[in-house]
Every structure is written in C-alpha cells, then in structure tokens.
Amino acid sequence: MALPATTNTKPAAPAANHAESPVQQTREAPGSQAAPAPVTIDVHGIERRAAEAAVERVRAIQTMCRDFDISDSDADRFIRSEQSLDQVRAAVMDQLKSRRATPAASQSRAVGIDFNLGLSPQERQRYSLVRAINAYCSGNWNNAGFEREINQELSKRMGRSSQGFFMPTDLPFYGSRDAGYSAGSAVDGGNTIATDLLAGSFIDMLRKRSIVLSLGATFLTGLQGKVEIPRQSEATTAQWIPENGTITPTNAKFDKIALNMKTIASKTFMSRNLILQSSINIENFARMELIRSLAEGIDQAALYGTGANNQPTGIANYTGINEVVGGENGAPLSFDHLIEMETLVAEKNADVANMTYLANARTIGWLKQLKNRDGSYLWKAITDTRRNSIPGELNGYPVARSNRVLSDLDKGTSKGVCSDLFFANWADLIVGEWGVIEILPNPYSSTAFDNGGVEVRALQSVDLNIRHPESFCVMRDALVTSSAAAAVASSATSGGASSEETGGTSS
C-alpha cells in the first residue's frame, strides 16, 4: 500500500500475532496534535487475491497451450516462469510463427464451436447449477468461482456473452443422498427423489425423460456447426449377363439431410429457499427440472414441429411419411388399422423389426379393449422394467404411451375428439444437440417475485430431422371414445355407408 510522503512518521508497535491481526501503520500529519487514525491493511485479503490470480494465470496458460497444441514441457516452463500472461501469449505466438502452420484450435473449430472443456470427472462432479443460480441472483460469485470460470470459457468459445450463464451438458448426477432426506416419507422428501434417475449424465437423463429418445431415436451430442448426414436414395442393381457380356452401369445415388443449430427454450420455477440449499438432492432436483422441461420440448418438436419460426419439422408435418386415413369424419380405431400401418411401412422396406407404436393414454385405453372373434383381449401386457412408458404390445409390436400425442383433433363432423397414433422405427429420427445450455434466472418476474423464488429459463441448441420418411406412419383421425365412435356410426348408417367404410371397431 503506497502512502503519501509525511514527516514525523512513527512505526506502529508490531502486532502480537501476525497470522491473526492485520498489519497497522500509524503516522502523524505535520502540526497535528490529535492522535493519528490507524491505517489497516487486509493481509489475508491480499494473500487470497494473489492466490486466486496465480490459479487463474496457471489455468489460462494451460488452456492456451492446449488450444494451440503447445507441448506439456513448454506449458510447464511457462507456468514456472515469472512471465505475465501477455508475455506467455507472445511466446506462444512466436512458436506458431516458427511452425508456419495453422493452430490446432483453428482446425478443430473450422466447422463450428468446440464445447469440450476437457473437464476431469472430479471437475464435472464439482459443478453446481444451484450454486451458479444463487450467485447470479445475489450478484456475488465469490462462492461460485468454478462455475463462473466455466461460463467465461464457454462465452469465449461461443464468441458472445450470456445475460445469464452457460452450463455444459456433460454433467453427471449424484448417486448418494443426504441423511436428512427419506425416500420412504413423502413429507421428508420422498416426493422429490427420483430413485431410478440418480446415475449417469445430464444427457443420459434427458434420453430417459424424452419419450422419442427413450424409444431409440438417434441422439448426436456435442455437435459443431452445421451437420450433414448422407443417405442412400437409390441402390445399385445386380444383373445376369452372358459369358463375355457387358454390365450396364447402375450406380447408387445419395443425398443428405442437414442439422442446423436451433434454440429450444423452457422455463421452470425454483423457490428461494431451494436455491440456498447445497445438498446433493437439491442439485439433482434442479437439474431434473431443466431436463423435464427440455425433454417435453424435444418431444413436442419431434412429433409436431411446424418447420417454421425456427422450429424443426416434426413427424406429423414431414413430407413423405406414410398415413392411414380412417374416414371423412374419422373412424373408430380398429386392429385392422394397426395392420395397415405395419403394411405401409413394410412395403417400403423399412426396418419393421424395430417398430413401436406411440399413443396417448386415451388411445391405449381403447386398444386394451379390442377383442378377437373368440372374445379374447388382443392386448398383451409387458411386465419388465419398461412398463411405465411401454405398458404393453399389440400386433406383435410394443405400444408406448405419451400424452404429448394429441387427442383433440378435428376431422369432418368429429370436432375435438380425434387422436393421433404413430408407428415408427424411431432410430431413423435424428436428434442433434450442440453441447451447451444457457441459463437465465429471473427473480423479478411476477410469478417469482410474488412467491419469493426464481424463474429459471433454459436455452439449448437442438435440431431434429428424419433420415428415412418411409420408416414412419401416422393415423390422425382415430376415434377412441365410445361416444365419438357411436356418433360416426350413426352418421354412416343414416347416410347409407357400410361399416367397412367407417373402419370397424374390432377384428
């Protein structure tokens, strides 16, 4: 600490304990008879800030050397030296000039952004979303320095800053619980503990929460820039030729589908007392809230994305998929419709061995009532670990359940009573994500402010596309309530239509 030049300066008595007491220096102004005010120097604060600056310098040098492919020995030499960061940067640039080559970082990012921060397993476990939210709301990042460092590095790589903060998607969940929580008691926390979702990473949990991903959709993570996936549109043809005959060229033809970075946004609410906690359960709970909202958004886009306003094109709106039509006013869903859906897909050489139906709860209730001519139910229950999302099978294929599948569609005179039914090889649905989530806490929204909490908005870069439209089939006018089926049957009878034209109710 620099003091202005004075006269008659008297040194202060040495502190009794230098490790616990701040250093004090006392001086007297010329001509002053009053006792001088002590000047206090926070030694511990100076030492702490110096240590933090040293750690930041080491981390910056390591990151720089890794990005530009500088050898570990040179990196260690830079760290041990007393050079400033600017001097180290100059030395690194000298090495790059001598190579006469493009830096490795430019090669890896030529097609986009490298979101891999190279975090160790311990560093990934150390990251706390709750701590970062609390730091953002309070404006004090002293207890969230690691999270702030992650945000700064991601901001640098993306070339922009966030109104909130960036979070990587390769974060793990924790498998242990605090002793104060009891899964057996709802009051003590049982309602907030997902015992089957406490292993794996953020992406693993997203796969389990999203119905289309859990059914086997292809999930590509950590993408960089625009992604183009080739596919074969026409195959070569084998030929029988005579001896010494000539083969007519029939080359295979290829095209490609593209994944372009799009942004999906979701919001959730967290109470103030929740984000002040530091337990493992609360951390998992906060992350699961984000995953739940993002999974719902991905499912919605995969099934019903419009392809406009920065949305992907969902299955129901995709050109070229198969469709079964019940009738002018819809039709009661029958076993024959299920067979027709299978036939349309199989005729186009799709992989029917891995197909699955996807229906809403109302449709599954209807399907469970279908009987054969002997009066036996056609539905077969599945009793293994998949039964929550795939409660049974019909026509030899699993039937998955999600209320994201619409049940209030219009068809002719049937208003708000028609349901969708999907049949697909879900592996031909491609879901890509670009490896980072942007979090924006808002403690000042009307909902958050009135309830003393925080509204948390999550933004993720995702896109979807279909590799082979032939692998998908949809029925968009299935009637799965007794009243709707009776109304259509009555209308068909009065109009002279046969039961065959209305689709029937059972096989």
Short mmCIF file of C-alpha atoms in Angstrom, two decimals, residues 130-410:
data_model
loop_
_atom_site.label_atom_id
_atom_site.label_comp_id
_atom_site.label_asym_id
_atom_site.label_seq_id
_atom_site.Cartn_x
_atom_site.Cartn_y
_atom_site.Cartn_z
CA VAL A 130 -27.83 -24.37 -7.79
CA ARG A 131 -24.68 -22.54 -6.69
CA ALA A 132 -24.49 -20.75 -10.05
CA ILE A 133 -28.17 -19.71 -9.91
CA ASN A 134 -27.75 -18.42 -6.37
CA ALA A 135 -24.59 -16.49 -7.33
CA TYR A 136 -26.32 -14.91 -10.33
CA CYS A 137 -29.32 -13.80 -8.26
CA SER A 138 -27.18 -12.35 -5.49
CA GLY A 139 -24.59 -10.87 -7.83
CA ASN A 140 -21.84 -12.40 -5.70
CA TRP A 141 -19.78 -15.10 -7.44
CA ASN A 142 -17.20 -15.47 -4.66
CA ASN A 143 -18.57 -18.88 -3.72
CA ALA A 144 -19.12 -19.93 -7.35
CA GLY A 145 -15.75 -19.18 -8.90
CA PHE A 146 -15.55 -22.51 -10.70
CA GLU A 147 -18.99 -22.06 -12.25
CA ARG A 148 -18.08 -18.51 -13.30
CA GLU A 149 -14.89 -19.82 -14.91
CA ILE A 150 -16.87 -22.40 -16.90
CA ASN A 151 -19.25 -19.69 -18.08
CA GLN A 152 -16.38 -17.42 -19.12
CA GLU A 153 -14.69 -20.18 -21.11
CA LEU A 154 -17.91 -21.16 -22.90
CA SER A 155 -18.63 -17.49 -23.63
CA LYS A 156 -15.17 -17.13 -25.14
CA ARG A 157 -15.64 -20.15 -27.37
CA MET A 158 -19.10 -19.09 -28.50
CA GLY A 159 -17.94 -15.56 -29.19
CA ARG A 160 -20.74 -13.99 -27.18
CA SER A 161 -21.78 -13.42 -23.60
CA SER A 162 -24.99 -14.54 -21.91
CA GLN A 163 -27.48 -12.47 -19.97
CA GLY A 164 -27.36 -15.35 -17.53
CA PHE A 165 -24.66 -18.03 -17.72
CA PHE A 166 -23.67 -21.03 -19.83
CA MET A 167 -23.65 -24.59 -18.50
CA PRO A 168 -22.12 -27.70 -20.17
CA THR A 169 -24.31 -30.74 -20.86
CA ASP A 170 -21.82 -33.47 -19.86
CA LEU A 171 -22.55 -33.07 -16.15
CA PRO A 172 -23.15 -36.19 -14.05
CA PHE A 173 -25.84 -36.83 -11.48
CA TYR A 174 -25.00 -37.90 -7.98
CA GLY A 175 -25.88 -41.30 -6.59
CA SER A 176 -25.88 -40.60 -2.85
CA ARG A 177 -28.33 -38.78 -0.61
CA ASP A 178 -28.15 -36.64 2.48
CA ALA A 179 -29.12 -38.42 5.66
CA GLY A 180 -31.80 -35.80 6.36
CA TYR A 181 -33.94 -36.93 3.43
CA SER A 182 -36.08 -40.02 3.48
CA ALA A 183 -37.31 -41.64 0.29
CA GLY A 184 -39.89 -43.58 2.25
CA SER A 185 -41.60 -40.48 3.58
CA ALA A 186 -43.22 -38.03 1.17
CA VAL A 187 -43.08 -35.26 3.77
CA ASP A 188 -39.35 -35.73 4.30
CA GLY A 189 -38.54 -35.57 0.62
CA GLY A 190 -39.83 -38.75 -0.95
CA ASN A 191 -41.91 -36.75 -3.42
CA THR A 192 -38.82 -35.09 -4.87
CA ILE A 193 -36.47 -38.08 -5.09
CA ALA A 194 -36.28 -39.98 -8.38
CA THR A 195 -34.52 -43.13 -7.21
CA ASP A 196 -34.24 -44.61 -10.70
CA LEU A 197 -32.63 -41.48 -12.20
CA LEU A 198 -29.59 -40.96 -9.97
CA ALA A 199 -26.97 -42.44 -12.26
CA GLY A 200 -25.49 -41.22 -15.50
CA SER A 201 -25.08 -37.78 -17.02
CA PHE A 202 -27.31 -34.86 -17.95
CA ILE A 203 -27.63 -36.30 -21.46
CA ASP A 204 -28.43 -39.80 -20.15
CA MET A 205 -31.25 -38.41 -18.05
CA LEU A 206 -32.57 -36.40 -20.99
CA ARG A 207 -32.78 -39.62 -23.01
CA LYS A 208 -34.82 -41.29 -20.27
CA ARG A 209 -37.18 -38.36 -19.84
CA SER A 210 -37.90 -37.81 -23.54
CA ILE A 211 -40.25 -40.45 -24.96
CA VAL A 212 -38.86 -40.22 -28.51
CA LEU A 213 -35.30 -40.62 -27.24
CA SER A 214 -36.22 -43.49 -24.94
CA LEU A 215 -37.82 -45.25 -27.92
CA GLY A 216 -34.45 -45.28 -29.67
CA ALA A 217 -34.17 -42.03 -31.63
CA THR A 218 -30.57 -41.42 -32.68
CA PHE A 219 -29.09 -38.75 -30.38
CA LEU A 220 -25.97 -36.91 -31.59
CA THR A 221 -24.27 -34.86 -28.87
CA GLY A 222 -21.55 -32.22 -28.83
CA LEU A 223 -22.12 -31.15 -32.44
CA GLN A 224 -20.10 -28.35 -34.04
CA GLY A 225 -21.53 -26.11 -36.75
CA LYS A 226 -23.83 -27.43 -39.46
CA VAL A 227 -24.06 -31.23 -39.70
CA GLU A 228 -24.94 -33.08 -42.91
CA ILE A 229 -25.77 -36.80 -42.78
CA PRO A 230 -25.53 -38.76 -46.07
CA ARG A 231 -28.14 -41.34 -47.01
CA GLN A 232 -28.57 -43.68 -49.95
CA SER A 233 -31.61 -42.82 -52.04
CA GLU A 234 -31.19 -45.49 -54.74
CA ALA A 235 -29.34 -48.80 -54.67
CA THR A 236 -27.22 -50.49 -57.34
CA THR A 237 -28.90 -53.23 -59.37
CA ALA A 238 -27.49 -56.74 -59.80
CA GLN A 239 -27.56 -58.13 -63.36
CA TRP A 240 -27.37 -61.54 -65.05
CA ILE A 241 -25.12 -61.42 -68.08
CA PRO A 242 -23.88 -63.99 -70.65
CA GLU A 243 -20.27 -65.04 -70.89
CA ASN A 244 -18.16 -62.09 -72.02
CA GLY A 245 -21.24 -59.89 -71.65
CA THR A 246 -21.24 -56.24 -70.64
CA ILE A 247 -22.62 -54.87 -67.37
CA THR A 248 -24.85 -51.84 -67.65
CA PRO A 249 -23.74 -49.27 -65.04
CA THR A 250 -26.32 -48.71 -62.29
CA ASN A 251 -24.64 -46.58 -59.67
CA ALA A 252 -26.14 -45.97 -56.25
CA LYS A 253 -27.45 -42.48 -55.61
CA PHE A 254 -27.04 -40.49 -52.43
CA ASP A 255 -28.47 -37.36 -50.88
CA LYS A 256 -28.16 -35.88 -47.40
CA ILE A 257 -30.13 -34.41 -44.54
CA ALA A 258 -28.94 -31.45 -42.50
CA LEU A 259 -28.99 -30.48 -38.84
CA ASN A 260 -28.82 -26.74 -38.23
CA MET A 261 -28.49 -25.20 -34.79
CA LYS A 262 -31.91 -24.16 -33.44
CA THR A 263 -32.76 -22.93 -29.96
CA ILE A 264 -35.30 -24.54 -27.67
CA ALA A 265 -36.42 -22.55 -24.61
CA SER A 266 -38.12 -23.75 -21.43
CA LYS A 267 -38.95 -22.24 -18.07
CA THR A 268 -39.23 -23.64 -14.57
CA PHE A 269 -39.69 -22.15 -11.10
CA MET A 270 -37.49 -22.65 -8.05
CA SER A 271 -38.12 -21.27 -4.60
CA ARG A 272 -35.62 -19.01 -2.88
CA ASN A 273 -35.10 -21.45 -0.02
CA LEU A 274 -34.41 -24.26 -2.51
CA ILE A 275 -31.58 -22.47 -4.31
CA LEU A 276 -29.98 -21.56 -0.99
CA GLN A 277 -29.50 -25.27 -0.24
CA SER A 278 -26.30 -27.14 -1.03
CA SER A 279 -27.42 -30.76 -0.69
CA ILE A 280 -26.93 -33.37 -3.39
CA ASN A 281 -30.67 -33.99 -3.61
CA ILE A 282 -31.43 -30.34 -4.30
CA GLU A 283 -28.75 -30.22 -7.00
CA ASN A 284 -30.24 -33.30 -8.68
CA PHE A 285 -33.74 -31.88 -8.32
CA ALA A 286 -32.76 -28.60 -10.00
CA ARG A 287 -31.11 -30.41 -12.91
CA MET A 288 -34.10 -32.75 -13.31
CA GLU A 289 -36.40 -29.72 -13.55
CA LEU A 290 -34.38 -28.48 -16.52
CA ILE A 291 -34.25 -31.93 -18.09
CA ARG A 292 -38.00 -32.41 -17.73
CA SER A 293 -38.81 -29.15 -19.48
CA LEU A 294 -36.24 -29.70 -22.24
CA ALA A 295 -37.44 -33.29 -22.79
CA GLU A 296 -41.02 -32.10 -23.20
CA GLY A 297 -39.88 -29.52 -25.73
CA ILE A 298 -37.91 -32.09 -27.74
CA ASP A 299 -40.88 -34.48 -27.79
CA GLN A 300 -43.23 -31.72 -28.91
CA ALA A 301 -40.90 -30.71 -31.75
CA ALA A 302 -40.22 -34.30 -32.82
CA LEU A 303 -43.93 -35.05 -33.14
CA TYR A 304 -45.44 -31.72 -34.17
CA GLY A 305 -42.72 -29.23 -35.11
CA THR A 306 -44.04 -26.94 -37.84
CA GLY A 307 -40.77 -26.32 -39.69
CA ALA A 308 -41.48 -22.56 -39.44
CA ASN A 309 -40.41 -19.89 -36.93
CA ASN A 310 -37.10 -21.66 -36.22
CA GLN A 311 -38.86 -24.95 -35.36
CA PRO A 312 -37.74 -28.32 -36.73
CA THR A 313 -40.23 -30.24 -38.87
CA GLY A 314 -41.93 -32.89 -36.77
CA ILE A 315 -43.10 -36.32 -37.90
CA ALA A 316 -46.75 -35.31 -38.30
CA ASN A 317 -45.79 -32.49 -40.68
CA TYR A 318 -42.97 -34.24 -42.55
CA THR A 319 -43.38 -34.79 -46.27
CA GLY A 320 -43.16 -38.41 -47.40
CA ILE A 321 -44.26 -40.32 -44.30
CA ASN A 322 -46.97 -42.96 -44.57
CA GLU A 323 -50.52 -42.18 -43.42
CA VAL A 324 -53.58 -44.27 -42.67
CA VAL A 325 -56.89 -42.41 -43.09
CA GLY A 326 -59.87 -43.59 -41.09
CA GLY A 327 -62.65 -41.75 -42.88
CA GLU A 328 -64.22 -38.46 -43.80
CA ASN A 329 -65.26 -37.92 -40.16
CA GLY A 330 -62.61 -40.12 -38.62
CA ALA A 331 -63.09 -43.76 -37.71
CA PRO A 332 -63.15 -45.90 -34.56
CA LEU A 333 -59.62 -47.28 -34.18
CA SER A 334 -59.53 -50.96 -35.08
CA PHE A 335 -57.00 -53.75 -35.19
CA ASP A 336 -57.19 -53.53 -38.98
CA HIS A 337 -55.79 -50.00 -38.80
CA LEU A 338 -52.78 -51.28 -36.86
CA ILE A 339 -52.16 -53.91 -39.51
CA GLU A 340 -52.49 -51.34 -42.30
CA MET A 341 -49.89 -49.10 -40.62
CA GLU A 342 -47.47 -52.02 -40.41
CA THR A 343 -48.09 -52.97 -44.03
CA LEU A 344 -47.43 -49.48 -45.39
CA VAL A 345 -44.06 -49.35 -43.64
CA ALA A 346 -43.07 -52.90 -44.56
CA GLU A 347 -43.89 -52.34 -48.25
CA LYS A 348 -41.17 -49.67 -48.40
CA ASN A 349 -38.51 -51.96 -46.92
CA ALA A 350 -38.24 -50.11 -43.61
CA ASP A 351 -36.80 -51.91 -40.61
CA VAL A 352 -40.09 -53.32 -39.29
CA ALA A 353 -38.26 -55.47 -36.73
CA ASN A 354 -37.66 -52.38 -34.56
CA MET A 355 -41.00 -50.62 -34.89
CA THR A 356 -43.04 -49.24 -31.97
CA TYR A 357 -46.49 -47.67 -31.72
CA LEU A 358 -46.84 -44.40 -29.80
CA ALA A 359 -50.26 -43.37 -28.48
CA ASN A 360 -51.85 -41.20 -25.82
CA ALA A 361 -53.44 -42.64 -22.67
CA ARG A 362 -56.97 -42.45 -24.10
CA THR A 363 -55.95 -44.42 -27.19
CA ILE A 364 -54.19 -47.09 -25.12
CA GLY A 365 -57.32 -47.47 -23.00
CA TRP A 366 -59.27 -48.11 -26.22
CA LEU A 367 -56.69 -50.55 -27.58
CA LYS A 368 -56.79 -52.58 -24.38
CA GLN A 369 -60.49 -53.28 -25.05
CA LEU A 370 -60.02 -54.71 -28.55
CA LYS A 371 -61.05 -58.37 -28.77
CA ASN A 372 -60.75 -61.10 -31.37
CA ARG A 373 -63.69 -63.12 -32.71
CA ASP A 374 -63.42 -65.51 -29.75
CA GLY A 375 -63.89 -62.64 -27.31
CA SER A 376 -60.29 -62.70 -26.05
CA TYR A 377 -58.42 -59.47 -25.50
CA LEU A 378 -55.70 -58.74 -28.05
CA TRP A 379 -53.62 -56.60 -25.69
CA LYS A 380 -50.52 -58.22 -24.16
CA ALA A 381 -49.08 -56.63 -21.04
CA ILE A 382 -45.34 -56.03 -20.65
CA THR A 383 -44.14 -56.68 -17.10
CA ASP A 384 -40.42 -55.86 -17.38
CA THR A 385 -38.71 -52.59 -16.40
CA ARG A 386 -40.08 -50.76 -19.46
CA ARG A 387 -43.72 -50.98 -18.44
CA ASN A 388 -44.02 -47.33 -17.30
CA SER A 389 -43.52 -45.93 -20.79
CA ILE A 390 -44.34 -49.13 -22.74
CA PRO A 391 -47.26 -50.76 -20.94
CA GLY A 392 -47.96 -53.47 -23.50
CA GLU A 393 -47.84 -54.73 -27.07
CA LEU A 394 -50.31 -55.26 -29.89
CA ASN A 395 -49.97 -56.79 -33.34
CA GLY A 396 -46.55 -58.07 -32.26
CA TYR A 397 -45.10 -54.58 -31.54
CA PRO A 398 -44.64 -52.56 -28.32
CA VAL A 399 -47.10 -49.73 -27.67
CA ALA A 400 -45.60 -46.72 -25.88
CA ARG A 401 -47.63 -44.11 -24.03
CA SER A 402 -47.25 -40.32 -24.01
CA ASN A 403 -49.86 -37.63 -23.61
CA ARG A 404 -47.79 -35.46 -25.95
CA VAL A 405 -49.70 -37.35 -28.66
CA LEU A 406 -52.73 -35.19 -29.48
CA SER A 407 -56.25 -36.30 -28.55
CA ASP A 408 -58.34 -33.24 -29.51
CA LEU A 409 -58.11 -33.12 -33.30
CA ASP A 410 -60.93 -32.30 -35.75
#
